[in-house]
Coordinates of C-alpha atoms and ligand atoms in Angstrom, one line a residue:
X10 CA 0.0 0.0 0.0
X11 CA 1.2 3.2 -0.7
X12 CA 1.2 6.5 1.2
X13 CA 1.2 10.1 0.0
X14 CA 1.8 13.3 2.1
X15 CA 1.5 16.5 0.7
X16 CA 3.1 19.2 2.6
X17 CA 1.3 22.6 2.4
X18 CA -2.4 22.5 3.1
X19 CA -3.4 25.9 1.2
X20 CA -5.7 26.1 -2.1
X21 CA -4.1 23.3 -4.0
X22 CA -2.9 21.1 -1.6
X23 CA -6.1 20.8 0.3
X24 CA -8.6 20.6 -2.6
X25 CA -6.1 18.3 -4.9
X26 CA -5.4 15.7 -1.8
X27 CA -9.2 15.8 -1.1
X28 CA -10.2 14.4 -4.7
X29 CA -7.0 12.1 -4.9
X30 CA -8.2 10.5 -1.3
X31 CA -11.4 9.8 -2.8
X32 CA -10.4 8.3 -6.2
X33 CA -7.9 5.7 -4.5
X34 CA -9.6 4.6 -1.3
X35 CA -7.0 2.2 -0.7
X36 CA -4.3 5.0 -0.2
X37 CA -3.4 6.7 3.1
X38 CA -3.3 10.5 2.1
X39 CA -1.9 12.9 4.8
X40 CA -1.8 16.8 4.2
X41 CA 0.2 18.5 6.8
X42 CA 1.2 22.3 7.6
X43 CA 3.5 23.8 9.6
X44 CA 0.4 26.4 10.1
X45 CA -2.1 24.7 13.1
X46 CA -5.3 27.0 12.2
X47 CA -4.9 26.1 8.9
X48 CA -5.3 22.2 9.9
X49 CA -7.2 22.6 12.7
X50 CA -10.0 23.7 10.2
X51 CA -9.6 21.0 7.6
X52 CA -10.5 19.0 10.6
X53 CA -13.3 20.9 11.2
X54 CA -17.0 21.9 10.0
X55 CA -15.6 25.1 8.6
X56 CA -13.1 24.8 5.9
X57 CA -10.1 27.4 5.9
X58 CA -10.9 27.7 1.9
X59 CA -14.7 28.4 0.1
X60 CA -14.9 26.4 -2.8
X61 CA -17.6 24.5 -4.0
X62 CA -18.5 21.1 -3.7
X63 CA -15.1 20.9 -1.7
X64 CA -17.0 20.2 1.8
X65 CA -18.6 17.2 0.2
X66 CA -15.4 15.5 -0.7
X67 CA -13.5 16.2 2.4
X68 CA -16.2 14.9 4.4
X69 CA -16.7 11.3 2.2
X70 CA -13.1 10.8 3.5
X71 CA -11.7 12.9 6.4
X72 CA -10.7 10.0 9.0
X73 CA -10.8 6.9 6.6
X74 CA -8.3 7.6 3.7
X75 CA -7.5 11.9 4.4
X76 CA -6.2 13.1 7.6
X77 CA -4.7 16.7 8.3
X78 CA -2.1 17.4 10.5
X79 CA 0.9 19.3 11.9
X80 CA 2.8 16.4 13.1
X81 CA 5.0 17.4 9.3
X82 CA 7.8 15.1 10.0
X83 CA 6.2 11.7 10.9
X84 CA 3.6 11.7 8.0
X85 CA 7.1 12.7 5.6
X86 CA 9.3 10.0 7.1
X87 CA 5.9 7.4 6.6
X88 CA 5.0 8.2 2.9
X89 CA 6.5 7.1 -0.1
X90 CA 5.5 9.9 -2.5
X91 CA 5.7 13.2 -0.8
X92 CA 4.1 16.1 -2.4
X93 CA 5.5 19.8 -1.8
X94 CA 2.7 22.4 -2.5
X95 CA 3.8 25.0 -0.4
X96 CA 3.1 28.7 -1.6
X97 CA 6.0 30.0 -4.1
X98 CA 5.2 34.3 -3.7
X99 CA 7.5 36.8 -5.8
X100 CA 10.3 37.5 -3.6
X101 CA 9.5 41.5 -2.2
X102 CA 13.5 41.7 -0.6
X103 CA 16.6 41.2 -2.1
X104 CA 17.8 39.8 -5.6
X105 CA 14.9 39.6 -7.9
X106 CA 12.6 41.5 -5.3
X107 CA 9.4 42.2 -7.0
X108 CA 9.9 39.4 -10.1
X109 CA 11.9 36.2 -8.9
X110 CA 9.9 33.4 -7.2
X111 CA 10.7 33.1 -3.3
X112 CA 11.9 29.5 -2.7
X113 CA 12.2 29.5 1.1
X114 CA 9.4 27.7 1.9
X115 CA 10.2 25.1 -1.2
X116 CA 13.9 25.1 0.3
X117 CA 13.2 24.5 4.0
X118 CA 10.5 21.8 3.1
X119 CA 13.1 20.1 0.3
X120 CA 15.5 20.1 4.2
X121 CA 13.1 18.6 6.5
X122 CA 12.4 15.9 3.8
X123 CA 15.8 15.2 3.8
X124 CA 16.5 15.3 7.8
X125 CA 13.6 13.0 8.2
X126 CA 13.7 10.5 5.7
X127 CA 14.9 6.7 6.4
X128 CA 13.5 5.1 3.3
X129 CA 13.6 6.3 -0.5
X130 CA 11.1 8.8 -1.7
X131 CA 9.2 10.3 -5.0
X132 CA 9.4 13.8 -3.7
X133 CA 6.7 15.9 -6.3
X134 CA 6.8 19.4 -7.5
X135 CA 3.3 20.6 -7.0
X136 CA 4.0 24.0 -6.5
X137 CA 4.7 26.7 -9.2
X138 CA 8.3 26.7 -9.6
X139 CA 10.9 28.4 -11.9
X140 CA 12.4 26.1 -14.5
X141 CA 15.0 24.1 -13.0
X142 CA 14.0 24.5 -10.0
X143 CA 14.3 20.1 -9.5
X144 CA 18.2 20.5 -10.1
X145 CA 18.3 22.2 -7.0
X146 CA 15.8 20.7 -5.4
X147 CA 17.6 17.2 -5.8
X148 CA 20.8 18.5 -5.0
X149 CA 19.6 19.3 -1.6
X150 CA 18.2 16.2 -1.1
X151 CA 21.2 13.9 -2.4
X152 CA 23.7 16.2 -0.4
X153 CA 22.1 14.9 2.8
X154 CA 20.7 11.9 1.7
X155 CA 22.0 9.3 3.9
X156 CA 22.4 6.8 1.0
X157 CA 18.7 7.0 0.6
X158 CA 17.2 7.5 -3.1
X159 CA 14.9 10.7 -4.4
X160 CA 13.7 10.6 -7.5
X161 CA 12.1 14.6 -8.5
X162 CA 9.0 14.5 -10.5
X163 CA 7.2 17.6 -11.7
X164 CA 3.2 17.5 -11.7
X165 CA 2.3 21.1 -11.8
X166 CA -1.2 22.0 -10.8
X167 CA -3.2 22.9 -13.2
X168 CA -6.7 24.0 -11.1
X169 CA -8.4 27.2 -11.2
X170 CA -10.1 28.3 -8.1
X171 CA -13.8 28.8 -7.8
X172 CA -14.0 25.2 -10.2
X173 CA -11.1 23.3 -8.2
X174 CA -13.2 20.4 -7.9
X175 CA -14.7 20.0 -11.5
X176 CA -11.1 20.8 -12.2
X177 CA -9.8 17.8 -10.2
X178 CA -12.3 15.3 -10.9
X179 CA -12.1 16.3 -14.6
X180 CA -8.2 17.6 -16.1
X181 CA -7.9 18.4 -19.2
X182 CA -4.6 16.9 -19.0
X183 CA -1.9 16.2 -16.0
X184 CA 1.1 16.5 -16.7
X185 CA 4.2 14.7 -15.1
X186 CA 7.4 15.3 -15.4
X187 CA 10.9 13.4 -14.6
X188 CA 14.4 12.1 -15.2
X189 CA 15.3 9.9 -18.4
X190 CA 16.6 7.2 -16.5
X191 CA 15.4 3.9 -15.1
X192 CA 14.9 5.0 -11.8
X193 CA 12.9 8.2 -13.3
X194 CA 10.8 6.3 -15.6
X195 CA 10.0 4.2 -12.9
X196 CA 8.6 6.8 -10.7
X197 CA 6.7 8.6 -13.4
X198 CA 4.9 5.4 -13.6
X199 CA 4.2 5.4 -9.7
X200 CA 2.6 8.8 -9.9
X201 CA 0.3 7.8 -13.5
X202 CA -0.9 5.2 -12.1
X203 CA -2.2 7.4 -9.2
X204 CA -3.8 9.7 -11.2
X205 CA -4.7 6.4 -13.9
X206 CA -7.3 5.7 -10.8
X207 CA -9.5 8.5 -12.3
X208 CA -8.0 10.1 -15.3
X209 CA -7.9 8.4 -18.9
X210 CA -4.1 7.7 -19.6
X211 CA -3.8 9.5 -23.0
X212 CA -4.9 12.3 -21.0
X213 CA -1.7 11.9 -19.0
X214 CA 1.2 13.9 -20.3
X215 CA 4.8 12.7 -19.5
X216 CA 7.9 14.8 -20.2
X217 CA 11.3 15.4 -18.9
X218 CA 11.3 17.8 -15.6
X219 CA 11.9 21.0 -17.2
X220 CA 9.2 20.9 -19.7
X221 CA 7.0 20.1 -16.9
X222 CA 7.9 23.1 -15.0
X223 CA 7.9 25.4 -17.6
X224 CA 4.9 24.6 -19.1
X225 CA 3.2 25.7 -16.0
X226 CA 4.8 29.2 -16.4
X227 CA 3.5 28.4 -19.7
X228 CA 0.5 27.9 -19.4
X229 CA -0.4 30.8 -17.4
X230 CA 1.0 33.7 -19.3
X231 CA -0.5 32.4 -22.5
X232 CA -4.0 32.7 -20.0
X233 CA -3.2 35.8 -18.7
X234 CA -1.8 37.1 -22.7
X235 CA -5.1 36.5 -23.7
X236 CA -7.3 38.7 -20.9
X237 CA -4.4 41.3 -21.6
X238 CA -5.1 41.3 -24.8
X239 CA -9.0 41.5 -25.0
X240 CA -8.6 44.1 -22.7
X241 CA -6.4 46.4 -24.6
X242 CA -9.0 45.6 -27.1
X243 CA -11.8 46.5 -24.9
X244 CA -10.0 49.9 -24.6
X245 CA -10.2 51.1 -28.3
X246 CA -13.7 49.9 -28.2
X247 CA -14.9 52.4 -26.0
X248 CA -12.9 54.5 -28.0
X249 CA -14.4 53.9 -31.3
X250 CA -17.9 52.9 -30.7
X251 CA -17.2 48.6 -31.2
X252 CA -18.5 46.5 -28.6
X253 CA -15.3 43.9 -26.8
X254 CA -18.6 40.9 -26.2
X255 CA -18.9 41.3 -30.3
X256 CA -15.2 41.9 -30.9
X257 CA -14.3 38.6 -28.5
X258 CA -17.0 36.4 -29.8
X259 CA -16.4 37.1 -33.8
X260 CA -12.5 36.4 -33.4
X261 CA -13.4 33.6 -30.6
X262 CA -15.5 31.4 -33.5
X263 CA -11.8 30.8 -35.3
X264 CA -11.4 27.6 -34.0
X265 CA -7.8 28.5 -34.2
X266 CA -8.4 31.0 -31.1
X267 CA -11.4 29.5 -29.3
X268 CA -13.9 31.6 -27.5
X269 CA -12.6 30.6 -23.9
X270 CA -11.0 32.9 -21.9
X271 CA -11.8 36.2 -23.6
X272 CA -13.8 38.2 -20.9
X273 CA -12.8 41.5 -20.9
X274 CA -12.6 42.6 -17.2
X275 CA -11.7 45.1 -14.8
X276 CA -7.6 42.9 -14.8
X277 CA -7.0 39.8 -13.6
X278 CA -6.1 38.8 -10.5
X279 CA -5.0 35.8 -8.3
X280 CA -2.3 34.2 -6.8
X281 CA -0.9 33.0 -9.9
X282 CA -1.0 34.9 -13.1
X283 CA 1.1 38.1 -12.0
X284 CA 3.5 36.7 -10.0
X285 CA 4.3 33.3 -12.5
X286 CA 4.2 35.8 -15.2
X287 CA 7.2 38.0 -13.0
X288 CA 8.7 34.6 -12.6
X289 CA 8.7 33.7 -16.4
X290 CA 10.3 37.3 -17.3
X291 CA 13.0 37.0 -14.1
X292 CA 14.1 33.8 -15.9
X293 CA 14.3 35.3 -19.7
X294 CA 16.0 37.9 -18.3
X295 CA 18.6 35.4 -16.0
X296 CA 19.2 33.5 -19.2
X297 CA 20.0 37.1 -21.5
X298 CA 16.7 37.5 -23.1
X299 CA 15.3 40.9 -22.8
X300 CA 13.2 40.9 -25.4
X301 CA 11.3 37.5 -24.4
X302 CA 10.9 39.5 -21.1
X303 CA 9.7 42.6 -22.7
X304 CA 7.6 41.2 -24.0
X305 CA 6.0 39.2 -21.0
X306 CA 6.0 42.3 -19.1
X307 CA 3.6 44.2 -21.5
X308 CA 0.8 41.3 -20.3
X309 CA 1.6 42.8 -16.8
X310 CA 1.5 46.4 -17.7
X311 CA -1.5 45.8 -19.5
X312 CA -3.6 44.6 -16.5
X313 CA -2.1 47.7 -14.4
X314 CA -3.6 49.7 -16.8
X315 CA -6.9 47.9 -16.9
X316 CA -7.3 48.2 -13.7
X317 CA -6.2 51.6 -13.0
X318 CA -8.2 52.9 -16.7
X319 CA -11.6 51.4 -14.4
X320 CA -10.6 53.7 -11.4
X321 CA -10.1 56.1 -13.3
X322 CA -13.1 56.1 -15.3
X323 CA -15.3 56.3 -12.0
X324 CA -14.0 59.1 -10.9
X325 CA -13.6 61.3 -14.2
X326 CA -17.6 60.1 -14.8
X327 CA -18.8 61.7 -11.8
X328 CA -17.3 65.6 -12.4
X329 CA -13.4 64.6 -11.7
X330 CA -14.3 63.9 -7.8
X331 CA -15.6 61.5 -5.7
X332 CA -14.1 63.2 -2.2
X333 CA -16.8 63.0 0.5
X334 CA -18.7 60.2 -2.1
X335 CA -20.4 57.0 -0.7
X336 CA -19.1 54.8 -3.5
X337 CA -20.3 50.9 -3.0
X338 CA -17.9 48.2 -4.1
X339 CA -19.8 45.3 -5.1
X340 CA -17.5 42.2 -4.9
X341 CA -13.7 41.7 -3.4
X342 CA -12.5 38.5 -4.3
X343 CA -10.2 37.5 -7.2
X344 CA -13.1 35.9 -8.9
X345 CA -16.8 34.6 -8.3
X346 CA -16.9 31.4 -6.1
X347 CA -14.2 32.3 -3.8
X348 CA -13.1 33.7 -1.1
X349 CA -9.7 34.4 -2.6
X350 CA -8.5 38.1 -2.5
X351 CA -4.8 37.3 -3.6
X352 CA -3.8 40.0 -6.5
X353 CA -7.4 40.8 -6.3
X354 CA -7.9 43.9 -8.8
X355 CA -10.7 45.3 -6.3
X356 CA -7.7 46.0 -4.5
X357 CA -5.6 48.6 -7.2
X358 CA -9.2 50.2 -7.7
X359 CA -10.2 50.7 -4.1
X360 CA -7.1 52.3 -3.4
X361 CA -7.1 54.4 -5.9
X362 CA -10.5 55.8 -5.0
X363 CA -8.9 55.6 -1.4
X364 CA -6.5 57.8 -2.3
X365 CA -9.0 60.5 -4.3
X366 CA -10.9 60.7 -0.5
X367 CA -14.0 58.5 -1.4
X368 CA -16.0 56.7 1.1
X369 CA -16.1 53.2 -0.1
X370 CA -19.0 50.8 1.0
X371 CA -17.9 47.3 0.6
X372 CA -19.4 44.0 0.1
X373 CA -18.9 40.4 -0.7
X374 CA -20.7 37.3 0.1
X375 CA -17.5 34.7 0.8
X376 CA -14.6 37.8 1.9
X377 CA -14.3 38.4 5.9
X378 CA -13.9 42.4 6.6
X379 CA -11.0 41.8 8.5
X380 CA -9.3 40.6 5.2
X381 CA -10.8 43.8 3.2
X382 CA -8.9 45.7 5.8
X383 CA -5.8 43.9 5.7
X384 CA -5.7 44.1 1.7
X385 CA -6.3 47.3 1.9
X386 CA -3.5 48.4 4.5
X387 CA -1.1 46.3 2.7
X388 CA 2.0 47.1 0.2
X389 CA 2.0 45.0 -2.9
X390 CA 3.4 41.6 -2.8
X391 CA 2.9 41.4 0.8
X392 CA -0.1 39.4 0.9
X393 CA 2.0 36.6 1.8
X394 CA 3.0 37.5 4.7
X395 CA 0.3 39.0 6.6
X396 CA 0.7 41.3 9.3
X397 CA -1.6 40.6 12.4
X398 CA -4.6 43.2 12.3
X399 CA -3.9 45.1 15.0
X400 CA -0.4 45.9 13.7
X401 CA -2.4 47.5 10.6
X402 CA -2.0 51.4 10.8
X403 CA -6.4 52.2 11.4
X404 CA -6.2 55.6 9.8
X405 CA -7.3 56.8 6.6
X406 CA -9.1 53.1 5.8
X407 CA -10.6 53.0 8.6
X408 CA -12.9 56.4 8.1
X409 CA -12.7 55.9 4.7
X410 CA -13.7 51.9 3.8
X411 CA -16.8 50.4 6.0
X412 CA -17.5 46.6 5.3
X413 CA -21.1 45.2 5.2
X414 CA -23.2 42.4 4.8
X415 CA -25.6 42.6 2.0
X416 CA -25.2 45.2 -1.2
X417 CA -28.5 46.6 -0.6
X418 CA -26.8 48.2 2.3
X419 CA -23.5 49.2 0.6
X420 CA -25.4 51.2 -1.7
X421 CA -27.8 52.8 0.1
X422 CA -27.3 56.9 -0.4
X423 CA -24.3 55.5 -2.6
X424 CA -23.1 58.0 -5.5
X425 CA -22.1 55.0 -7.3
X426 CA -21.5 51.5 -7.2
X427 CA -18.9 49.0 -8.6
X428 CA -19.1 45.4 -9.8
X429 CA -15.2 44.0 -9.0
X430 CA -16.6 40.3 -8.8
X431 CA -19.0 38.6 -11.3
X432 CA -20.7 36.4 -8.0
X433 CA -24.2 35.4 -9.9
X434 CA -26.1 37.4 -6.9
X435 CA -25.3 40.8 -8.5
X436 CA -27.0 39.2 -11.4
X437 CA -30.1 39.0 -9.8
X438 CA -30.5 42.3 -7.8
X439 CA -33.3 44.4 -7.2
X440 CA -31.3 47.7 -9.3
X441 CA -35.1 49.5 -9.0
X442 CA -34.8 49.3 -5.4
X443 CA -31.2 50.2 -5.5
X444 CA -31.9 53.1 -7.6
X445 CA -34.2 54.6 -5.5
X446 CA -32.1 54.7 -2.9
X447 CA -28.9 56.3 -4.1
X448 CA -27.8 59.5 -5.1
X449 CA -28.8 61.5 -8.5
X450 CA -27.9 61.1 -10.7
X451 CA -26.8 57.6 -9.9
X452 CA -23.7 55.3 -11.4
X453 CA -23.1 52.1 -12.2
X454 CA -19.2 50.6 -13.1
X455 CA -19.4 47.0 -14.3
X456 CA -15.8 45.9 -14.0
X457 CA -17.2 42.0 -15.5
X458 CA -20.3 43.0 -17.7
X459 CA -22.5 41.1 -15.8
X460 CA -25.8 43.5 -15.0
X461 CA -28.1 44.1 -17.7
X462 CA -26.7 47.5 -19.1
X463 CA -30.1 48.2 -21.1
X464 CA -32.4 47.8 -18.2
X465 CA -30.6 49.8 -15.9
X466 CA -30.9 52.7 -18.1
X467 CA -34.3 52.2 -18.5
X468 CA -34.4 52.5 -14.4
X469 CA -32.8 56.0 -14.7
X470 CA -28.7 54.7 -13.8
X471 CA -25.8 55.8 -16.6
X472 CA -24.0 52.8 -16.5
X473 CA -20.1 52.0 -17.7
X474 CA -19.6 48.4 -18.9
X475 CA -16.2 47.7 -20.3
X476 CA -15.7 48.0 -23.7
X477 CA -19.0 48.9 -24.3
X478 CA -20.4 51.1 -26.5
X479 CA -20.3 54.9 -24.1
X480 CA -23.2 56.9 -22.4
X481 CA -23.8 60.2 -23.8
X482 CA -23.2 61.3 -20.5
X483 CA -19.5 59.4 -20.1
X484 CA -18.1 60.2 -23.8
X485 CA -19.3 64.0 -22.5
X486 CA -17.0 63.7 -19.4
X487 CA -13.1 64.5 -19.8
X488 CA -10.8 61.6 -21.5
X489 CA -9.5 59.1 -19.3
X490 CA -6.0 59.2 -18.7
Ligands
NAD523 P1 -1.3 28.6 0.0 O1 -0.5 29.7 0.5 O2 -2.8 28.6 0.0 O3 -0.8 27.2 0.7 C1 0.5 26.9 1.0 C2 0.6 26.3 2.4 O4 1.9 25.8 2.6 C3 0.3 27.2 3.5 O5 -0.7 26.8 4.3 C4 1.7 27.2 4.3 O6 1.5 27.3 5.7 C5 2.2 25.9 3.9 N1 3.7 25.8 4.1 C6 4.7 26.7 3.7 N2 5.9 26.2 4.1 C7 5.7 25.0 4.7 C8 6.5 24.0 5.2 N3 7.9 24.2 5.2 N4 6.0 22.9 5.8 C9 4.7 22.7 5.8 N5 3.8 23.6 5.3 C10 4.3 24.7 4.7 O7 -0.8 28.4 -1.5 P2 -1.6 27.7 -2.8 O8 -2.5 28.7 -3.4 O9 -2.1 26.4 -2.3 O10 -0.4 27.5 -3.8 C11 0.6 26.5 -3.6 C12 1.5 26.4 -4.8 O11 0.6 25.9 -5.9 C13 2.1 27.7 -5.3 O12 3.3 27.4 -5.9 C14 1.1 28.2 -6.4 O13 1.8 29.0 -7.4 C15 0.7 26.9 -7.0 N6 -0.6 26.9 -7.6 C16 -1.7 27.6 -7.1 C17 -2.9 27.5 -7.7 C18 -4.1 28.3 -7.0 O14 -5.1 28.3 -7.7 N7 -4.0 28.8 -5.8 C19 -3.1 26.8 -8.8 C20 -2.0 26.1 -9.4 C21 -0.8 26.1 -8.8
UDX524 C1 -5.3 30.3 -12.9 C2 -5.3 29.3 -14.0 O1 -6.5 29.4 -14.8 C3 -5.1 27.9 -13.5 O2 -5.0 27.0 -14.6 C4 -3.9 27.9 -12.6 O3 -3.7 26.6 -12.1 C5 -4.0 28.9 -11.5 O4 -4.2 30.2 -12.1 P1 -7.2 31.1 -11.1 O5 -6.3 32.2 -10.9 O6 -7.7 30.3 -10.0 O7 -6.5 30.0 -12.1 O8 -8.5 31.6 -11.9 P2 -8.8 32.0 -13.5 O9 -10.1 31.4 -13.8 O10 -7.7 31.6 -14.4 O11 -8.9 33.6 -13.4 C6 -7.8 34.4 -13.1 C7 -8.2 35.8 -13.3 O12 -8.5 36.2 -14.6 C8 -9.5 36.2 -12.5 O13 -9.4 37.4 -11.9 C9 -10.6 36.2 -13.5 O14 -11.7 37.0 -13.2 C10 -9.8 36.8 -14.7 N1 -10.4 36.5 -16.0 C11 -10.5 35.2 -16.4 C12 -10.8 37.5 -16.9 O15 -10.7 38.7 -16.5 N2 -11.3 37.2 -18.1 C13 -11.4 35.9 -18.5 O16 -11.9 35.7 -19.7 C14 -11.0 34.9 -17.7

């Protein structure tokens, strides 16, 4: 019988453990994390992560085939394939600050495996890593190896939040990756015929290690080139009177492009796509390509701008000020169907209105205030490592952001309000009722083009939908920067 532990408990490793417990029943599957909230609510009614359908799975197997647990170096020195899927942030200090990938966590977890272990291991790259990153990896672990033997594999994660579960239970592919020997080949097989439990083999992609890792960089900046790119086409639509739904779905029907992915939005966000895109251009640039990174770094810029146009937009629309203005901020999270406010781009825009002294009403039905606040209060790439609440400096957000519970309340007496997250409850609001109670004349920014722009004019609301065509009323107001 064979037993997995997967060390790091967070959005992957949690979700990705659940669904592989309840595909093999007769493997053992231990997540464990140095962090004890963190387990202690995998072991309990109340899941440290929102994601649905998640709760169901956990519970068919919690105390049968899954535990959770902090004891990290017993469940290591016990399993035969280890998996690492601890987080991987963009380094904020030191060489590379602000682009490289931050390896500590990778590194010190790479040296307990190696302290602990008395029999030989497949140690698994789940986390994000730079390319390479196994060469070092292994050399850690055969320098104090006690004559025991590691084989690396690669089996990037390919799971987007919000859908983890369909994600899981469904890949489009996996992907492993490992060394061209015996001993590798050998191990690759271990780990297909893991997934092989649940996933069709031809689905099963099987490299050598640094195709595997890099085509998880890959993968994500192609993802995030393409909402860059809709996006600086959703700009010159409002500019020219196109519409970016029309744009997206007549270049979408070439099967060549596909019409997935091509939402124009207020910028992405999430834990991934900005910081493996930094990652991807720290590497071009390690290995003398500029112009590979330049161009990478446009995809970045790109969102910046999206995100900062959107501010912008709001407050140019309502007479170049929104000081002193109740402005509602429908929506905090990353996406719809999480809790997730990593990167979030309700972060860039709140700020910015922050900063042009509006008074910012803010819901969302899965994000706790206490994590609006500490967003909020936080430099950029610091999410990571969060400060402890009452370290966060109360003025300034604290008069100027209030947290509440349903969005009837955030925009009550609001000048304007904001979709940042495309839940499916905004969908469904009662905007007659919202109308009459806010401010004339009354705005509406859709940041994901999900309310019904045609009947909310009808109610009496000048509504901004990106890259849509203009309101009289918004193409009469100054250009936005
Ligand atoms: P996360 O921050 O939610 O979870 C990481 C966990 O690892 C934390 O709970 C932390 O306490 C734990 N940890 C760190 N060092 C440890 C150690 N030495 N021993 C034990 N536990 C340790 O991160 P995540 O979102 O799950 O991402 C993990 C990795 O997967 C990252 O590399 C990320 O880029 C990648 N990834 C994430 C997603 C996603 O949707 N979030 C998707 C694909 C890949
Ligand atoms: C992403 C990748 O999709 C996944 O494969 C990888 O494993 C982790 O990173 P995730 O960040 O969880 O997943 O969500 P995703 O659905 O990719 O959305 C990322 C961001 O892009 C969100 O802010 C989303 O709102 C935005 N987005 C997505 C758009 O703005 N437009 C789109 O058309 C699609």
């Amino acid at each position: 019988m064979v037993k997995i532990c997967c060390i790091g408990a967070g959005y992957v490793g949690g979700p990705t453990m659940a669904v592989m417990a309840l595909k093999c029943p007769e493997i053992e599957v231990v997540v464990v994390d140095i962090s004890e909230p963190r387990i202690n609510a995998w072991n309990s009614d109340r899941l440290p992560i929102y994601e649905p359908g998640l709760e169901d799975v956990v519970k068919q197997c919690r105390g049968k085939n899954l535990f959770f647990s902090t004891d990290v170096e017993k469940h290591v020195f016990e399993s035969d394939i280890v998996f690492v899927s601890v987080n991987t942030p963009t380094k904020t200090q030191g060489l590379g600050a602000g682009k490289a990938a931050d390896l500590t966590y990778w590194e010190s977890a790479a040296r307990m495996i190696a302290d602990v272990s008395k029999s030989s291991k497949i140690v698994v790259e789940k986390s994000t890593v730079p390319v390479r990153t196994a060469e070092a990896i292994e050399k850690i672990l055969t320098h104090n190896s006690k004559g025991i033997e590691f084989q690396i594999l690669s089996n990037p994660e390919f799971l987007a939040e919000g859908t983890a579960i369909k994600d899981l239970y469904n890949p489009d592919r996996v992907l492993i990756g490992g060394r061209d020997t015996a001993a590798g080949q050998k191990a690759i097989k271990a780990l297909r015929d893991v997934y092989a439990h649940w996933v069709p083999v031809e689905q099963i992609i099987c490299t050598n290690l640094w195709s595997a890792e890099l085509s998880k960089l890959a993968a994500n900046a192609f993802l995030a080139q393409r909402i860059s790119s809709v996006n600086a086409m959703s700009a010159l639509c409002e500019a020219t009177g196109a519409d970016v739904t029309q744009v997206a779905h007549a270049v979408g029907t070439d099967t060549r492009i596909g019409p997935k992915f091509l939402n124009a939005s207020v910028g992405f966000g999430g834990s991934c796509f900005q910081k493996d895109i930094l990652n991807l251009i720290y590497i071009c640039e390690c290995n003398g390509l500029p112009e590979a990174a330049n161009y990478w770094k446009q995809v970045v810029k790109v969102n910046d701008y999206q995100k900062i146009r959107f501010a912008n937009r709001v407050v140019s629309s309502m007479f170049n000020t929104v000081s002193g203005k109740k402005i509602a901020i429908l929506g905090f999270a990353f996406k719809k169907d999480t809790g997730d406010t990593r990167e979030t781009p309700a972060i860039d825009v709140c700020n910015r209105l922050v900063a042009d002294k509006a008074k910012l009403s803010i819901y969302d039905p899965q994000v706790l205030e206490e994590q609006i606040r500490r967003d909020l209060s936080m430099a950029r790439f610091d999410w990571d490592h969060p400060v402890p609440l009452q370290q966060i400096k109360a003025e300034g957000i604290s008069e100027q952001v209030n947290v509440v519970s349903d969005a009837y309340e955030a925009t009550k007496d609001a000048h304007g309000l904001c979709v940042l997250t495309e839940w499916d409850e905004f969908k469904s609001l009662d905007f007659k009722k919202i109308f009459d109670n806010m401010q004339k004349p009354a705005f509406v920014f859709d940041g994901r083009n999900v309310v019904d722009a045609v009947k909310l004019r009808e109610i009496g609301f000048i509504v901004y939908s990106i890259g849509k065509p203009l309101d009289s009323w918004l193409k009469d107001m100054p250009a936005v920067a």
